[in-house]
Short mmCIF file of C-alpha atoms in Angstrom, two decimals:
data_model
loop_
_atom_site.label_atom_id
_atom_site.label_comp_id
_atom_site.label_asym_id
_atom_site.label_seq_id
_atom_site.Cartn_x
_atom_site.Cartn_y
_atom_site.Cartn_z
CA UNK A 1 105.00 -40.54 125.02
CA UNK A 2 101.85 -38.56 124.42
CA UNK A 3 99.08 -40.32 122.44
CA UNK A 4 97.28 -37.98 120.00
CA UNK A 5 93.52 -37.87 120.53
CA UNK A 6 91.71 -36.61 117.51
CA UNK A 7 89.46 -33.68 118.47
CA UNK A 8 91.03 -32.95 121.67
CA UNK A 9 90.79 -29.01 121.99
CA UNK A 10 94.05 -28.70 124.07
CA UNK A 11 96.05 -30.55 121.58
CA UNK A 12 98.94 -28.50 119.95
CA UNK A 13 100.38 -30.38 117.16
CA UNK A 14 103.71 -28.48 116.57
CA UNK A 15 104.54 -28.39 120.29
CA UNK A 16 103.87 -31.99 120.70
CA UNK A 17 106.05 -32.86 117.75
CA UNK A 18 108.88 -30.68 119.17
CA UNK A 19 108.70 -32.63 122.52
CA UNK A 20 108.73 -36.12 120.79
CA UNK A 21 111.97 -38.14 121.41
CA UNK A 22 112.34 -38.54 117.71
CA UNK A 23 112.48 -34.68 117.23
CA UNK A 24 115.95 -33.08 116.87
CA UNK A 25 116.49 -30.55 119.67
CA UNK A 26 116.91 -27.79 117.13
CA UNK A 27 113.95 -28.81 114.86
CA UNK A 28 112.81 -25.49 113.15
CA UNK A 29 109.09 -26.40 112.68
CA UNK A 30 107.98 -22.97 114.32
CA UNK A 31 110.48 -20.98 112.17
CA UNK A 32 108.98 -22.30 108.86
CA UNK A 33 108.51 -19.58 106.40
CA UNK A 34 106.65 -21.82 103.89
CA UNK A 35 109.31 -20.94 101.24
CA UNK A 36 108.91 -24.32 99.51
CA UNK A 37 112.54 -25.34 99.20
CA UNK A 38 111.66 -28.56 100.74
CA UNK A 39 109.02 -29.46 98.20
CA UNK A 40 111.17 -28.25 95.29
CA UNK A 41 113.81 -30.97 96.11
CA UNK A 42 111.62 -33.72 97.40
CA UNK A 43 111.63 -36.87 95.32
CA UNK A 44 108.30 -37.98 96.82
CA UNK A 45 106.69 -34.63 95.69
CA UNK A 46 108.04 -35.16 92.18
CA UNK A 47 106.28 -38.55 91.86
CA UNK A 48 103.23 -38.34 94.14
CA UNK A 49 100.92 -35.87 95.75
CA UNK A 50 103.03 -35.52 98.73
CA UNK A 51 104.06 -32.07 99.56
CA UNK A 52 106.44 -31.40 102.49
CA UNK A 53 105.58 -27.70 102.68
CA UNK A 54 101.87 -28.65 102.87
CA UNK A 55 102.65 -31.17 105.67
CA UNK A 56 104.31 -28.43 107.81
CA UNK A 57 101.48 -25.90 106.98
CA UNK A 58 98.80 -28.40 108.22
CA UNK A 59 100.93 -28.93 111.38
CA UNK A 60 101.13 -25.20 112.05
CA UNK A 61 97.46 -24.94 111.46
CA UNK A 62 96.91 -27.62 114.10
CA UNK A 63 95.28 -29.91 111.57
CA UNK A 64 94.97 -33.03 113.84
CA UNK A 65 93.44 -35.16 111.08
CA UNK A 66 96.94 -35.03 109.38
CA UNK A 67 97.74 -38.44 111.04
CA UNK A 68 94.76 -39.95 109.36
CA UNK A 69 96.00 -38.91 105.85
CA UNK A 70 97.49 -41.60 103.63
CA UNK A 71 99.71 -39.02 102.28
CA UNK A 72 102.00 -39.33 105.23
CA UNK A 73 103.10 -42.67 103.99
CA UNK A 74 104.68 -41.22 100.66
CA UNK A 75 107.91 -39.78 102.49
CA UNK A 76 110.90 -41.69 101.55
CA UNK A 77 112.87 -40.60 104.54
CA UNK A 78 115.74 -39.26 102.26
CA UNK A 79 116.27 -36.10 104.31
CA UNK A 80 116.69 -33.97 101.18
CA UNK A 81 114.17 -31.66 102.59
CA UNK A 82 116.17 -31.17 105.70
CA UNK A 83 119.34 -30.54 103.63
CA UNK A 84 117.99 -27.42 102.02
CA UNK A 85 115.81 -25.89 104.71
CA UNK A 86 117.03 -22.43 105.66
CA UNK A 87 115.53 -22.73 109.21
CA UNK A 88 116.82 -26.28 109.87
CA UNK A 89 113.23 -27.98 109.68
CA UNK A 90 113.14 -31.63 108.90
CA UNK A 91 109.77 -32.73 107.28
CA UNK A 92 111.16 -36.23 107.41
CA UNK A 93 111.35 -36.07 111.31
CA UNK A 94 107.87 -34.61 111.36
CA UNK A 95 106.51 -37.33 109.16
CA UNK A 96 108.24 -40.02 111.15
CA UNK A 97 106.59 -38.66 114.49
CA UNK A 98 103.20 -38.42 112.79
CA UNK A 99 103.42 -41.83 111.40
CA UNK A 100 104.27 -43.18 114.93
CA UNK A 101 101.03 -41.31 116.07
CA UNK A 102 99.12 -43.01 113.30
CA UNK A 103 100.36 -46.43 114.35
CA UNK A 104 99.69 -45.73 118.10
CA UNK A 105 96.02 -44.99 117.04
CA UNK A 106 95.60 -47.99 114.80
CA UNK A 107 95.35 -46.07 111.60
CA UNK A 108 99.00 -46.70 110.54
CA UNK A 109 99.25 -50.44 111.48
CA UNK A 110 98.07 -51.77 108.06
CA UNK A 111 100.82 -49.43 106.37
CA UNK A 112 103.71 -51.05 108.34
CA UNK A 113 102.34 -54.54 108.66
CA UNK A 114 103.70 -55.95 105.41
CA UNK A 115 107.25 -55.06 106.68
CA UNK A 116 106.71 -57.19 109.84
CA UNK A 117 108.43 -59.88 107.62
CA UNK A 118 111.76 -58.01 108.04
CA UNK A 119 111.47 -58.30 111.72
CA UNK A 120 110.57 -61.93 111.54
CA UNK A 121 113.65 -62.52 109.41
CA UNK A 122 115.60 -60.58 112.03
CA UNK A 123 114.43 -62.92 114.64
CA UNK A 124 115.26 -66.07 112.56
CA UNK A 125 118.74 -64.99 111.41
CA UNK A 126 119.70 -62.28 113.97
CA UNK A 127 120.44 -59.83 111.33
CA UNK A 128 118.52 -58.11 108.50
CA UNK A 129 117.61 -59.98 105.46
CA UNK A 130 115.11 -59.63 102.60
CA UNK A 131 112.00 -61.66 103.48
CA UNK A 132 111.02 -64.29 100.99
CA UNK A 133 107.55 -62.55 100.41
CA UNK A 134 109.42 -59.65 98.71
CA UNK A 135 111.27 -62.13 96.29
CA UNK A 136 108.76 -62.16 93.51
CA UNK A 137 109.13 -58.29 93.31
CA UNK A 138 112.82 -58.40 93.32
CA UNK A 139 112.84 -61.00 90.50
CA UNK A 140 110.53 -58.74 88.38
CA UNK A 141 112.81 -55.67 89.10
CA UNK A 142 116.17 -57.39 88.80
CA UNK A 143 115.44 -60.55 86.70
CA UNK A 144 116.21 -64.31 87.69
CA UNK A 145 119.85 -63.39 88.11
CA UNK A 146 119.08 -61.86 91.42
CA UNK A 147 117.44 -65.18 92.62
CA UNK A 148 120.48 -67.15 91.31
CA UNK A 149 122.62 -64.84 93.45
CA UNK A 150 120.57 -65.19 96.46
CA UNK A 151 120.55 -68.91 96.12
CA UNK A 152 124.34 -69.14 95.61
CA UNK A 153 125.44 -66.32 97.92
CA UNK A 154 126.92 -68.58 100.55
CA UNK A 155 129.00 -70.42 97.84
CA UNK A 156 130.21 -67.21 96.35
CA UNK A 157 131.21 -65.90 99.77
CA UNK A 158 133.10 -69.00 100.42
CA UNK A 159 134.92 -68.75 97.07
CA UNK A 160 135.93 -65.30 98.13
CA UNK A 161 137.15 -66.29 101.60
CA UNK A 162 134.52 -64.07 103.25
CA UNK A 163 133.02 -66.68 105.56
CA UNK A 164 129.26 -67.21 106.15
CA UNK A 165 126.96 -64.30 106.41
CA UNK A 166 124.94 -66.13 108.90
CA UNK A 167 125.50 -65.76 112.67
CA UNK A 168 126.17 -68.74 114.93
CA UNK A 169 122.99 -70.19 116.55
CA UNK A 170 124.06 -69.12 120.02
CA UNK A 171 124.30 -65.38 118.95
CA UNK A 172 121.01 -65.62 117.26
CA UNK A 173 119.45 -66.85 120.60
CA UNK A 174 121.05 -64.13 122.50
CA UNK A 175 119.72 -61.58 120.19
CA UNK A 176 116.21 -62.97 120.33
CA UNK A 177 116.40 -62.70 124.16
CA UNK A 178 117.38 -59.11 123.88
CA UNK A 179 114.39 -58.50 121.41
CA UNK A 180 112.08 -60.02 123.63
CA UNK A 181 113.15 -58.09 126.70
CA UNK A 182 112.96 -54.83 124.80
CA UNK A 183 109.42 -55.56 123.52
CA UNK A 184 110.36 -55.84 119.82
CA UNK A 185 108.85 -59.27 119.68
CA UNK A 186 105.62 -58.25 121.22
CA UNK A 187 105.26 -55.28 118.85
CA UNK A 188 106.25 -57.60 115.98
CA UNK A 189 103.41 -59.94 116.84
CA UNK A 190 100.93 -57.09 116.84
CA UNK A 191 102.03 -56.22 113.37
CA UNK A 192 101.91 -59.70 112.21
CA UNK A 193 98.32 -60.06 113.52
CA UNK A 194 97.43 -56.82 111.62
CA UNK A 195 99.08 -58.26 108.41
CA UNK A 196 97.06 -61.45 108.73
CA UNK A 197 93.84 -59.75 109.28
CA UNK A 198 94.46 -57.50 106.07
CA UNK A 199 95.33 -60.74 104.08
CA UNK A 200 92.21 -62.58 105.08
CA UNK A 201 89.76 -59.60 104.21
#
């Protein structure tokens, strides 16, 4: 994968995005006519300063500083922009690729570091679960009933004959081996260090 270097004259932002593995083979970024359909339906644009049309314009203008802009992190990845684009462009995909560039260059790590707890719970349980550091916010949003459900979920599942939602220990060990071999653990450790540095400032 190419690593973006800010200020490198030969860097062509749109072409680099098209060549990225995350980009759909028919990504219509070079066909964008700046009609604004993406922005008109974007929930992030409705609630923040995020503007999908402006993101594409900056890419087409070869604005390399885009990866340093915090506005990239307001995309919800809902793909609504993609669903209405007349030239099959996807600002969601573009934003994902730009975010990865930001992470590769160190700028994006603080943005994703808080979510390393999701990866840590995946290592612990072998499946996705809500990390405990998000519990306080969930209780605020959904009330104490959410915590009661969380605490009693295994009993509820047993009453419904659904069985345990937790994997056998051997399966968790096997998943951990796979995650180590694929580099997931190493990447998670880097994010964890970034999160810890942020919390100690």
